[in-house]
Short mmCIF file of C-alpha atoms in Angstrom, two decimals:
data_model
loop_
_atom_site.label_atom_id
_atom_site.label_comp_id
_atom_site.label_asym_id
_atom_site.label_seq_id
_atom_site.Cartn_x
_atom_site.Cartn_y
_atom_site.Cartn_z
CA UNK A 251 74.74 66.55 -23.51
CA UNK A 252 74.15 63.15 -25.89
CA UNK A 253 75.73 63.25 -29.09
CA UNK A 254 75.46 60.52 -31.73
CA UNK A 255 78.54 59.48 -33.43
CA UNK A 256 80.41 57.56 -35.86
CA UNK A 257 82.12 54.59 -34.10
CA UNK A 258 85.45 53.19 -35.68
CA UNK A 259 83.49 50.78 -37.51
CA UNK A 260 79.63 49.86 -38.26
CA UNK A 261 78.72 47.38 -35.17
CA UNK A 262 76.94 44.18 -35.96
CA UNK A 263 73.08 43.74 -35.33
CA UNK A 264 74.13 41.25 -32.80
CA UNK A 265 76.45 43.85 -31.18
CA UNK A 266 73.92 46.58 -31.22
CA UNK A 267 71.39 44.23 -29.49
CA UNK A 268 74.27 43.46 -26.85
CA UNK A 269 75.36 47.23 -26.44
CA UNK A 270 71.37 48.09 -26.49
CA UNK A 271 71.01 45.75 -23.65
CA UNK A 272 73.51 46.63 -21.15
CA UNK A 273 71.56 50.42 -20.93
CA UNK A 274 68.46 48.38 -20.21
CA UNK A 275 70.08 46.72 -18.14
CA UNK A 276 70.63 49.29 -15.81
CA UNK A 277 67.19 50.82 -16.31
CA UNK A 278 65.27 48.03 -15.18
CA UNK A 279 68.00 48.18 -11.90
CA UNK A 280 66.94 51.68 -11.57
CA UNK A 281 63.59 50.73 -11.25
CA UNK A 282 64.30 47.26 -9.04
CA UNK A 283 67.17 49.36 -7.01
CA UNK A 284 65.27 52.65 -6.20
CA UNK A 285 65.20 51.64 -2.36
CA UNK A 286 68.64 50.62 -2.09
CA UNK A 287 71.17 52.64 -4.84
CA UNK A 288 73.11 50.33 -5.11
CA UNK A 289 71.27 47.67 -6.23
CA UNK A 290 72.00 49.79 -9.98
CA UNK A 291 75.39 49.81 -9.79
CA UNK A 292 75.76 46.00 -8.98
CA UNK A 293 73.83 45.24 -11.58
CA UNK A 294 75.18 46.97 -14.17
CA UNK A 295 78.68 45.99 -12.71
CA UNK A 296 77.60 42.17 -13.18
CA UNK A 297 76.65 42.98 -16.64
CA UNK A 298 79.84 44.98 -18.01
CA UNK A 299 81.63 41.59 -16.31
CA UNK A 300 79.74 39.32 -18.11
CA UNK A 301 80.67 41.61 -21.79
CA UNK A 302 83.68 42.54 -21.17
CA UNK A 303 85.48 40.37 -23.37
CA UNK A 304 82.66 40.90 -25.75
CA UNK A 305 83.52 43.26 -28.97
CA UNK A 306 84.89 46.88 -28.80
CA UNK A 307 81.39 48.43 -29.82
CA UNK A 308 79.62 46.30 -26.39
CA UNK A 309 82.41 47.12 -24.15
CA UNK A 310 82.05 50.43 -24.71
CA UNK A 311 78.37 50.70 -24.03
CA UNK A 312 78.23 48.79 -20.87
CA UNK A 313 81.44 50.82 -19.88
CA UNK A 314 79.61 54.10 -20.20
CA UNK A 315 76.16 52.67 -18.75
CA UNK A 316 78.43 51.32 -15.53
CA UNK A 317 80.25 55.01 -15.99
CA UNK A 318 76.75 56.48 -15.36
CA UNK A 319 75.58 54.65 -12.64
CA UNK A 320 78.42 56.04 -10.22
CA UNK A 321 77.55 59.37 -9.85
CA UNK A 322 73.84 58.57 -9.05
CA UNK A 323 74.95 55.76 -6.44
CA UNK A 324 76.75 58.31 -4.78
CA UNK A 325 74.05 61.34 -4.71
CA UNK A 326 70.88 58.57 -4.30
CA UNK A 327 72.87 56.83 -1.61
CA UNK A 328 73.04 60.68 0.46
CA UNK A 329 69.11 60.87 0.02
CA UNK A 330 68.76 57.17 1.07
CA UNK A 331 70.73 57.39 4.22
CA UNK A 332 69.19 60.67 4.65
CA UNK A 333 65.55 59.56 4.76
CA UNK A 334 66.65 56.92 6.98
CA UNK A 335 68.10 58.99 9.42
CA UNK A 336 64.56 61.18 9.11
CA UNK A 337 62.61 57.94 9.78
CA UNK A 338 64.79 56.21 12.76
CA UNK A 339 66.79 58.93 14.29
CA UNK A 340 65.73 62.66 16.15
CA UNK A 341 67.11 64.03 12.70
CA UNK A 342 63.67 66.17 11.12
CA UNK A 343 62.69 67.01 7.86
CA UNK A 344 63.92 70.56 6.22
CA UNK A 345 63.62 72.65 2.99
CA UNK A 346 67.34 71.61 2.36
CA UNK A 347 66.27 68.29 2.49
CA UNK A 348 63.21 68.57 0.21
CA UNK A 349 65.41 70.34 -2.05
CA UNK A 350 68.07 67.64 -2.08
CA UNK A 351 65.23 64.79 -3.06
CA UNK A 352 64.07 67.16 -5.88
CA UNK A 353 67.28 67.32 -7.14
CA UNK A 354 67.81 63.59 -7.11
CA UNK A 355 64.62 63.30 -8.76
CA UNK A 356 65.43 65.49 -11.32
CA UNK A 357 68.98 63.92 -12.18
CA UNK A 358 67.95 60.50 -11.64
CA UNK A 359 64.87 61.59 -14.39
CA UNK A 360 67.23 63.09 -16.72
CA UNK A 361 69.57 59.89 -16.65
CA UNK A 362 66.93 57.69 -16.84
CA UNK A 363 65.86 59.91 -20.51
CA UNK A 364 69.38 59.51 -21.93
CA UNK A 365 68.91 55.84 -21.01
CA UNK A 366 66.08 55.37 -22.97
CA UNK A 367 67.18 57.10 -26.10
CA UNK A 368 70.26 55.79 -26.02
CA UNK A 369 68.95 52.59 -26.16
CA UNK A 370 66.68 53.12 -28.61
CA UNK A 371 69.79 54.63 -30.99
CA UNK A 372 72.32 51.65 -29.45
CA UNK A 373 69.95 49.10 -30.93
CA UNK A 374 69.91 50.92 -34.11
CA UNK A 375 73.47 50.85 -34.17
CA UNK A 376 74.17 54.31 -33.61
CA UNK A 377 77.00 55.57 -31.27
CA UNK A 378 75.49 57.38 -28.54
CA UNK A 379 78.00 59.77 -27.17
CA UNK A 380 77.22 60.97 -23.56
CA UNK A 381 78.82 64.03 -22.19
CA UNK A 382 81.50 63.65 -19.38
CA UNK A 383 80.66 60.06 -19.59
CA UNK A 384 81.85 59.57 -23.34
CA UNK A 385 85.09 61.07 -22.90
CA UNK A 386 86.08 59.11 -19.73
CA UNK A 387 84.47 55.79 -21.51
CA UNK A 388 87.29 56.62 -24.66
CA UNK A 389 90.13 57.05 -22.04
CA UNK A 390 89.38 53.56 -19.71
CA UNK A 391 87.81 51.53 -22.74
CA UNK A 392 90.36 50.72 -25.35
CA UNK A 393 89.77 48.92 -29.47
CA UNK B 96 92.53 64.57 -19.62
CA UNK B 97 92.22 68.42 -18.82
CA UNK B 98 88.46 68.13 -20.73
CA UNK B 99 87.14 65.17 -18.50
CA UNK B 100 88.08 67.12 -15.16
CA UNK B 101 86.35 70.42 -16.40
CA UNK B 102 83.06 68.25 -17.57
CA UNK B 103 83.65 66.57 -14.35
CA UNK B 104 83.56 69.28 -12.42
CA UNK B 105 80.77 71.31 -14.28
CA UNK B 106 78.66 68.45 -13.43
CA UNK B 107 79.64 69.06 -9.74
CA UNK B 108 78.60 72.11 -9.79
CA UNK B 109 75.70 71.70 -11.46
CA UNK B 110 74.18 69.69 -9.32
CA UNK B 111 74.99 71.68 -6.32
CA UNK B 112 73.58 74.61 -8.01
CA UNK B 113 70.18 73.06 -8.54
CA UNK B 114 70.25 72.30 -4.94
CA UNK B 115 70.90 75.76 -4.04
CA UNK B 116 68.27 77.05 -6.33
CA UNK B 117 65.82 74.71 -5.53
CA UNK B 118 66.90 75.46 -1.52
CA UNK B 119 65.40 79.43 -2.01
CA UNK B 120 62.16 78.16 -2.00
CA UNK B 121 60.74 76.96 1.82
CA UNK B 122 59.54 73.88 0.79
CA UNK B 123 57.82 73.20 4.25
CA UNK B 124 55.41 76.08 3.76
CA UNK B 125 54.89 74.06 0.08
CA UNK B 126 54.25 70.96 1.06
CA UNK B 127 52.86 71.73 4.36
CA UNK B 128 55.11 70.12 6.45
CA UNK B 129 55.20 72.10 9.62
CA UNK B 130 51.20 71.78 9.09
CA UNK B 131 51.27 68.15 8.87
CA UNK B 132 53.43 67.33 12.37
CA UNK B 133 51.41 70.13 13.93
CA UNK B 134 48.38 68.23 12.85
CA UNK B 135 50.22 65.34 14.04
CA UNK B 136 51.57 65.78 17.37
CA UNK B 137 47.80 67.24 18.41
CA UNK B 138 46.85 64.29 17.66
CA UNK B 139 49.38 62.05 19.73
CA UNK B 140 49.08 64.86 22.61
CA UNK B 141 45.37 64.55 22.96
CA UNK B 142 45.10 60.95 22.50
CA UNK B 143 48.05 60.45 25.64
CA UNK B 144 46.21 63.15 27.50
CA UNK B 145 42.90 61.11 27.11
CA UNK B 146 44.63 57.50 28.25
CA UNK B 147 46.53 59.77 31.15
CA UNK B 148 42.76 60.94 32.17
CA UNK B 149 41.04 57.83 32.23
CA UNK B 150 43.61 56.01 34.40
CA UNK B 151 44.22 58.99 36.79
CA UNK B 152 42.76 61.85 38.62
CA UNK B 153 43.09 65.15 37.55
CA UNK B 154 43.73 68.15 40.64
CA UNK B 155 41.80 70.84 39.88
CA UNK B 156 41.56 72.73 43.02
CA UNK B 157 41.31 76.04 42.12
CA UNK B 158 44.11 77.56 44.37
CA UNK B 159 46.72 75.26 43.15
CA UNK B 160 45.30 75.52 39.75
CA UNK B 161 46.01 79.38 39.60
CA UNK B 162 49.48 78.89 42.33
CA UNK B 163 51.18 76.43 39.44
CA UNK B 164 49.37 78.59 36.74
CA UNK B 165 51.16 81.71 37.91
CA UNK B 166 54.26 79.80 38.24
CA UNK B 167 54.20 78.49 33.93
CA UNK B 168 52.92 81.94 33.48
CA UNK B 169 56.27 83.87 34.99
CA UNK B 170 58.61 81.73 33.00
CA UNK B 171 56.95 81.59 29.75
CA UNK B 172 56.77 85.93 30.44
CA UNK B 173 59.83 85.86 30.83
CA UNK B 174 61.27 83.74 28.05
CA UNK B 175 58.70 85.16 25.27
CA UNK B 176 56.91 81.39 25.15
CA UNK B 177 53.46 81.43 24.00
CA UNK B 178 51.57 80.52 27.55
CA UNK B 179 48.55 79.25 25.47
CA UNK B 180 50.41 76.55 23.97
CA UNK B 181 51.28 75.00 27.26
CA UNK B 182 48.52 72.92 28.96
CA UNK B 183 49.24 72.14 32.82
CA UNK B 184 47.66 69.46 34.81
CA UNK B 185 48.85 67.81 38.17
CA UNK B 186 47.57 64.64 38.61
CA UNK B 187 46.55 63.10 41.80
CA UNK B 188 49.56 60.75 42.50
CA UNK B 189 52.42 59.78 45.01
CA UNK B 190 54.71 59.24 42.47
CA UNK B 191 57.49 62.06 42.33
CA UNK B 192 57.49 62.85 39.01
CA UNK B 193 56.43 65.63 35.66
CA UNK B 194 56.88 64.77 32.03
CA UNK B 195 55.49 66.36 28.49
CA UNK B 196 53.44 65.17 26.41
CA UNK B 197 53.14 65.92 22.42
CA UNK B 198 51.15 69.37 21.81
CA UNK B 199 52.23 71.33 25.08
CA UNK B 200 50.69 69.23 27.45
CA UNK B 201 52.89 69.40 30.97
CA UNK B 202 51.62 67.03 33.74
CA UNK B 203 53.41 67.62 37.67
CA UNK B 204 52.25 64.95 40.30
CA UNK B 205 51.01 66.46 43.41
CA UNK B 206 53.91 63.51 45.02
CA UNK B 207 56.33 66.03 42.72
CA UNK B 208 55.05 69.41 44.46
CA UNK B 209 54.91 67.51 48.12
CA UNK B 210 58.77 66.61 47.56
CA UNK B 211 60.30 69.85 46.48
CA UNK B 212 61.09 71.97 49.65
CA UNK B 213 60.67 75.51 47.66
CA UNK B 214 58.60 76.91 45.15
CA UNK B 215 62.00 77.58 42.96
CA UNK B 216 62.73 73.87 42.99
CA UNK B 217 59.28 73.36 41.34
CA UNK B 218 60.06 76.25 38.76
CA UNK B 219 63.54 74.19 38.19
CA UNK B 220 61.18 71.19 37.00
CA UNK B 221 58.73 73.08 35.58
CA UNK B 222 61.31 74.64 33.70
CA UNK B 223 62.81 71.96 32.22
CA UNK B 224 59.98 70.00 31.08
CA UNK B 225 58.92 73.53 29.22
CA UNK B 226 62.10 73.39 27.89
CA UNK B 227 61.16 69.65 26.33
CA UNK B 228 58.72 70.98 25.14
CA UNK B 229 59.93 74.25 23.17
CA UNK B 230 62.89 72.18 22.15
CA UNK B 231 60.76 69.53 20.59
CA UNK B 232 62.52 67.40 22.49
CA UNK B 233 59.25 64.76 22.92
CA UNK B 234 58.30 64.36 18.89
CA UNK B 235 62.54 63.48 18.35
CA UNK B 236 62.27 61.06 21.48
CA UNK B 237 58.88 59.56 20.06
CA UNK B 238 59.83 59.95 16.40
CA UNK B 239 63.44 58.32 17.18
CA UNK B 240 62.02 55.21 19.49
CA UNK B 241 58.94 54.55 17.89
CA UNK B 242 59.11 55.38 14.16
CA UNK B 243 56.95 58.03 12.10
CA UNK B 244 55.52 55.51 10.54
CA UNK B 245 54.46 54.22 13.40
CA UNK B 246 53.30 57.52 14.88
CA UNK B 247 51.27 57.93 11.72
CA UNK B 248 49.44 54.98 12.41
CA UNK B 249 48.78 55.67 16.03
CA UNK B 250 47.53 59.02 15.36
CA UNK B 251 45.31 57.85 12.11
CA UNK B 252 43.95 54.72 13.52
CA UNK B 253 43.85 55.12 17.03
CA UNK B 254 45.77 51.99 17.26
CA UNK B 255 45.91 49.35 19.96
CA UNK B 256 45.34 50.52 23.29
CA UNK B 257 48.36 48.78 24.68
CA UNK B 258 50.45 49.78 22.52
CA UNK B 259 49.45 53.39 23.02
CA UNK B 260 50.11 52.47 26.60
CA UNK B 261 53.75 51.23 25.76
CA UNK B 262 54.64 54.25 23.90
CA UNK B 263 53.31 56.85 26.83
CA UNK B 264 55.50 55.06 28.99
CA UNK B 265 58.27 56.22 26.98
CA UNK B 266 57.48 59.40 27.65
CA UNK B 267 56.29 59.45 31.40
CA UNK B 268 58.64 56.55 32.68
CA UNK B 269 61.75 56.78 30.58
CA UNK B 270 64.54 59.01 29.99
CA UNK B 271 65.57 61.74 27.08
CA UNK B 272 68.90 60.61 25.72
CA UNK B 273 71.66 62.53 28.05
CA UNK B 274 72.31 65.00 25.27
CA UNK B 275 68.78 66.57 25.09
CA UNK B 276 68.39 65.89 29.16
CA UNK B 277 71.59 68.49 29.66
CA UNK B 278 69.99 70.65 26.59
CA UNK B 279 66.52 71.15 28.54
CA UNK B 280 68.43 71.66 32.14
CA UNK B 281 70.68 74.14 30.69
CA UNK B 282 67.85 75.65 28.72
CA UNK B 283 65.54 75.55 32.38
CA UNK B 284 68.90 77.63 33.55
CA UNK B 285 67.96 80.62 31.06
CA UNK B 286 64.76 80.36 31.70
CA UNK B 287 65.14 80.88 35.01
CA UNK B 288 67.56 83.38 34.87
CA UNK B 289 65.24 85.11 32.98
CA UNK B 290 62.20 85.27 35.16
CA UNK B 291 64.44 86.35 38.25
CA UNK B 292 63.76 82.87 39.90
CA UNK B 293 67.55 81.30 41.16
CA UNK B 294 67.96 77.47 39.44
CA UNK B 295 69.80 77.05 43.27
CA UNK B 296 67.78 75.38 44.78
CA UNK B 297 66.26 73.28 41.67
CA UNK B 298 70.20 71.75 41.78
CA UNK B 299 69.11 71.51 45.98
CA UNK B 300 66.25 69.43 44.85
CA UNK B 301 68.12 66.92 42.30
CA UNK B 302 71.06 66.46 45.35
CA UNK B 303 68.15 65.86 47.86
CA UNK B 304 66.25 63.36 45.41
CA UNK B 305 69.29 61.56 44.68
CA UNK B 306 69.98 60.96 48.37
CA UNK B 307 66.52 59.17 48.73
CA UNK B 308 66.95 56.62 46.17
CA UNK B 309 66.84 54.14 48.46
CA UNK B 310 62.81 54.94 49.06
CA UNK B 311 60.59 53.05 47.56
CA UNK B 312 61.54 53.28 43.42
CA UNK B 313 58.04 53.76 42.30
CA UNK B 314 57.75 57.26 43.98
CA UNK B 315 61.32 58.42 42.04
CA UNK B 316 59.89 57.91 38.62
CA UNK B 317 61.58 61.46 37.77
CA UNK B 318 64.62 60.87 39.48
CA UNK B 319 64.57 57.39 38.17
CA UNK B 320 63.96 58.11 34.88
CA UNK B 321 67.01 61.13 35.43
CA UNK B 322 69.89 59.51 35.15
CA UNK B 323 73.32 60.72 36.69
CA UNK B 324 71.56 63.21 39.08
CA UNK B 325 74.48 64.59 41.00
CA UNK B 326 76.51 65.50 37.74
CA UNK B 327 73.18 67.36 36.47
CA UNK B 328 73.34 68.84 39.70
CA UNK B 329 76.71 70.13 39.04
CA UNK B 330 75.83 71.38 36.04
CA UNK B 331 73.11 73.21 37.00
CA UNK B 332 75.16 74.83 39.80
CA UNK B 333 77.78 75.68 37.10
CA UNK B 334 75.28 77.29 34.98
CA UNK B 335 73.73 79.34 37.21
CA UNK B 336 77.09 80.93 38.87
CA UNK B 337 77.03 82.66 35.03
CA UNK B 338 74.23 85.15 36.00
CA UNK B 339 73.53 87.15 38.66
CA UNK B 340 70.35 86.60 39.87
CA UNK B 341 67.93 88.20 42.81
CA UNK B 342 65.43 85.28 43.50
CA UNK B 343 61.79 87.07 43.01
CA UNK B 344 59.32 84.23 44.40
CA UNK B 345 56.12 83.90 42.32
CA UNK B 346 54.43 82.84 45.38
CA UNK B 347 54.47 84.81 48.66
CA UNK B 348 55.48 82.13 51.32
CA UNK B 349 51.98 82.04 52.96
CA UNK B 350 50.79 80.78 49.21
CA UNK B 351 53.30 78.42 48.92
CA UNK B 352 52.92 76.54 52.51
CA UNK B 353 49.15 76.77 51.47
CA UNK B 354 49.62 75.32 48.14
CA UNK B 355 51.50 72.29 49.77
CA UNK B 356 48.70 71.98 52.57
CA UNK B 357 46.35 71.29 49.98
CA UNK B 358 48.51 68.25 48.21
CA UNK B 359 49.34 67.01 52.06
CA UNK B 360 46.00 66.62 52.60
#
């Protein structure tokens, strides 16, 4: 699912701190936006703005930590909406709902891995890779 | 471009894959959920039921005890609902009105049994607040006017008395949303139907009711609380013309004109 790489060329330090950055970036919104979704998309939206006429090596990161955040607005914004109806509405808690948190848990927990080690490697200088997420990043984000 | 739509929609489906997996297992027997709003709506039930008893007199003449006790007993029979989950009390009052509580608890005012001009109306009513209740009809009301969080609090705390008071209004003074008020008359239909009592003259009684609205309001609460009467009426009418049914009175007439004796007195 991750795969480190060799980018087209060796990034900077101050690049890899930049790059590094815009995946904690959107790990410290996960944490700040659990309650509303997409609180972690806006944030990591602001950030790819404010780098995107930074080098190749930093656009690229923040495009695939923006990339990520997408899919998990959409599925945490169903469970969010979802418990609200449960709380303020005559809708009532089922095993299909349990089931749908759990799974939100579990892909929101997986993501929030990746994040961290790719990080980690980003600051390093290493080109993190993610599956489905890498491959769109290489078609939007051009040299 | 081919590989990004494949990954794409691998991802799709594997995401909707752990949510069917994770779906076999009943996750309300896990986390003892069903348990929990059981637990819950006991709680709420008991605590109205206590307020209810404080501020008003309970009937517990034994003849109209067992007369409205035979009555819950046919229909629940009838419609395989478990009698000892439904707790019936008439209160002393002029007020023409029946609600449910949380936890099975069904209240009639005698001013309800005085007004209805046949046993079968009274079945009609009876019916649909059972119906409320087996359609947990009273937790959604509660749950979507008041909050479970608020519930919670109620039930773990006690709370503050008049609050408590402002939330059992909801349920005694205050009407279901017109959705689950057609769901529990329709439902009172069947159940009727079912126990060989005709949902006639319950339709009779809402017509009749409807026509005194220009009595004093506080002795309407049900009627008041009912809105659009004559098109439940309808309804009702419309319903029951879809079974055949021969009326079987619980009550043998001389029970019944004995049963409203008592309450006139």
């Amino acid at each position: 699912m991750i795969q480190v790489s060799k980018f087209t060329y060796e990034p900077g330090e101050h690049e890899a701190e930049k790059a590094s950055n815009s995946y904690l970036m959107s790990l410290i919104a996960v944490v700040a936006g659990l309650p509303l979704p997409i609180i972690n998309l806006i944030a990591t939206f602001f950030f790819y703005i404010g780098n995107r006429k930074g080098t190749y090596f930093v656009r690229w990161h923040c495009t695939q930590a923006l990339l990520s955040q997408f899919s998990l607005l959409f599925i945490n914004s169903y469970g969010f909406w979802w418990t609200i109806s449960i709380l303020f509405t005559s809708e009532t808690i089922s095993s299909k709902y349990i089931a749908y948190m759990l799974t939100i848990i579990l892909f929101n927990l997986s993501e929030f891995i990746a994040t961290i080690y790719t990080a980690i490697q980003t600051r390093k200088g290493k080109h993190v890779v993610w599956w489905f997420y890498g491959s769109l990043t290489n078609l939007i984000c051009r040299p | 471009m081919k590989r990004i739509i494949f990954q794409a929609l691998l991802l799709i489906a594997l995401f909707f894959c752990t949510w069917f997996l994770l779906q076999q297992n009943d996750w309300m027997k896990t986390f003892k959920v069903e348990e929990t709003s059981n637990k819950l709506e006991q709680k709420l039930g008991d605590l109205f039921w206590d307020i209810i008893k404080k501020s008003k007199k309970e009937n517990t003449n034994p003849f109209l005890v067992k007369s409205i006790d035979s009555m819950v007993s046919k229909i629940c029979k009838a419609n395989q609902i478990d009698r000892s989950q439904i707790k019936v009390h008439v209160l002393e009052s002029d007020d023409i009105n029946a609600f449910a509580l949380p936890n099975g608890h069904l209240v009639i005012n005698s001013g309800l049994i005085v007004a209805t001009q046949n046993q079968e109306a009274l079945c009609g009513v009876i019916g649909h607040e059972i119906a409320h209740i087996e359609l947990s009809h009273i937790m959604k009301k509660l749950i979507k006017e008041i909050g479970l969080s608020a519930l919670i609090t109620i039930s773990t705390s006690g709370g503050d008395s008049e609050i408590i008071k402002e939330v059992l209004k909801k349920l005694t003074a205050s009407a279901y949303d017109r959705t689950l008020e057609k769901e529990a008359d329709l439902k009172a239909v069947e159940y009727l139907k079912n126990a060989d009592i005709s949902a006639e003259p319950f339709a009779n009684f809402l017509y009749e009711i409807a026509l005194r609205q220009g009595d004093e309001p506080k002795y309407l609460t049900w009627i008041n609380t009912h809105p659009d009467t004559k098109e439940r009426a309808a309804y009702i009418i419309e319903k029951s013309k879809e079974y055949r049914v021969i009326n079987k009175p619980v009550l043998t007439p001389p029970s019944w004109k004995k049963l409203k004796a008592i309450l006139q007195e």
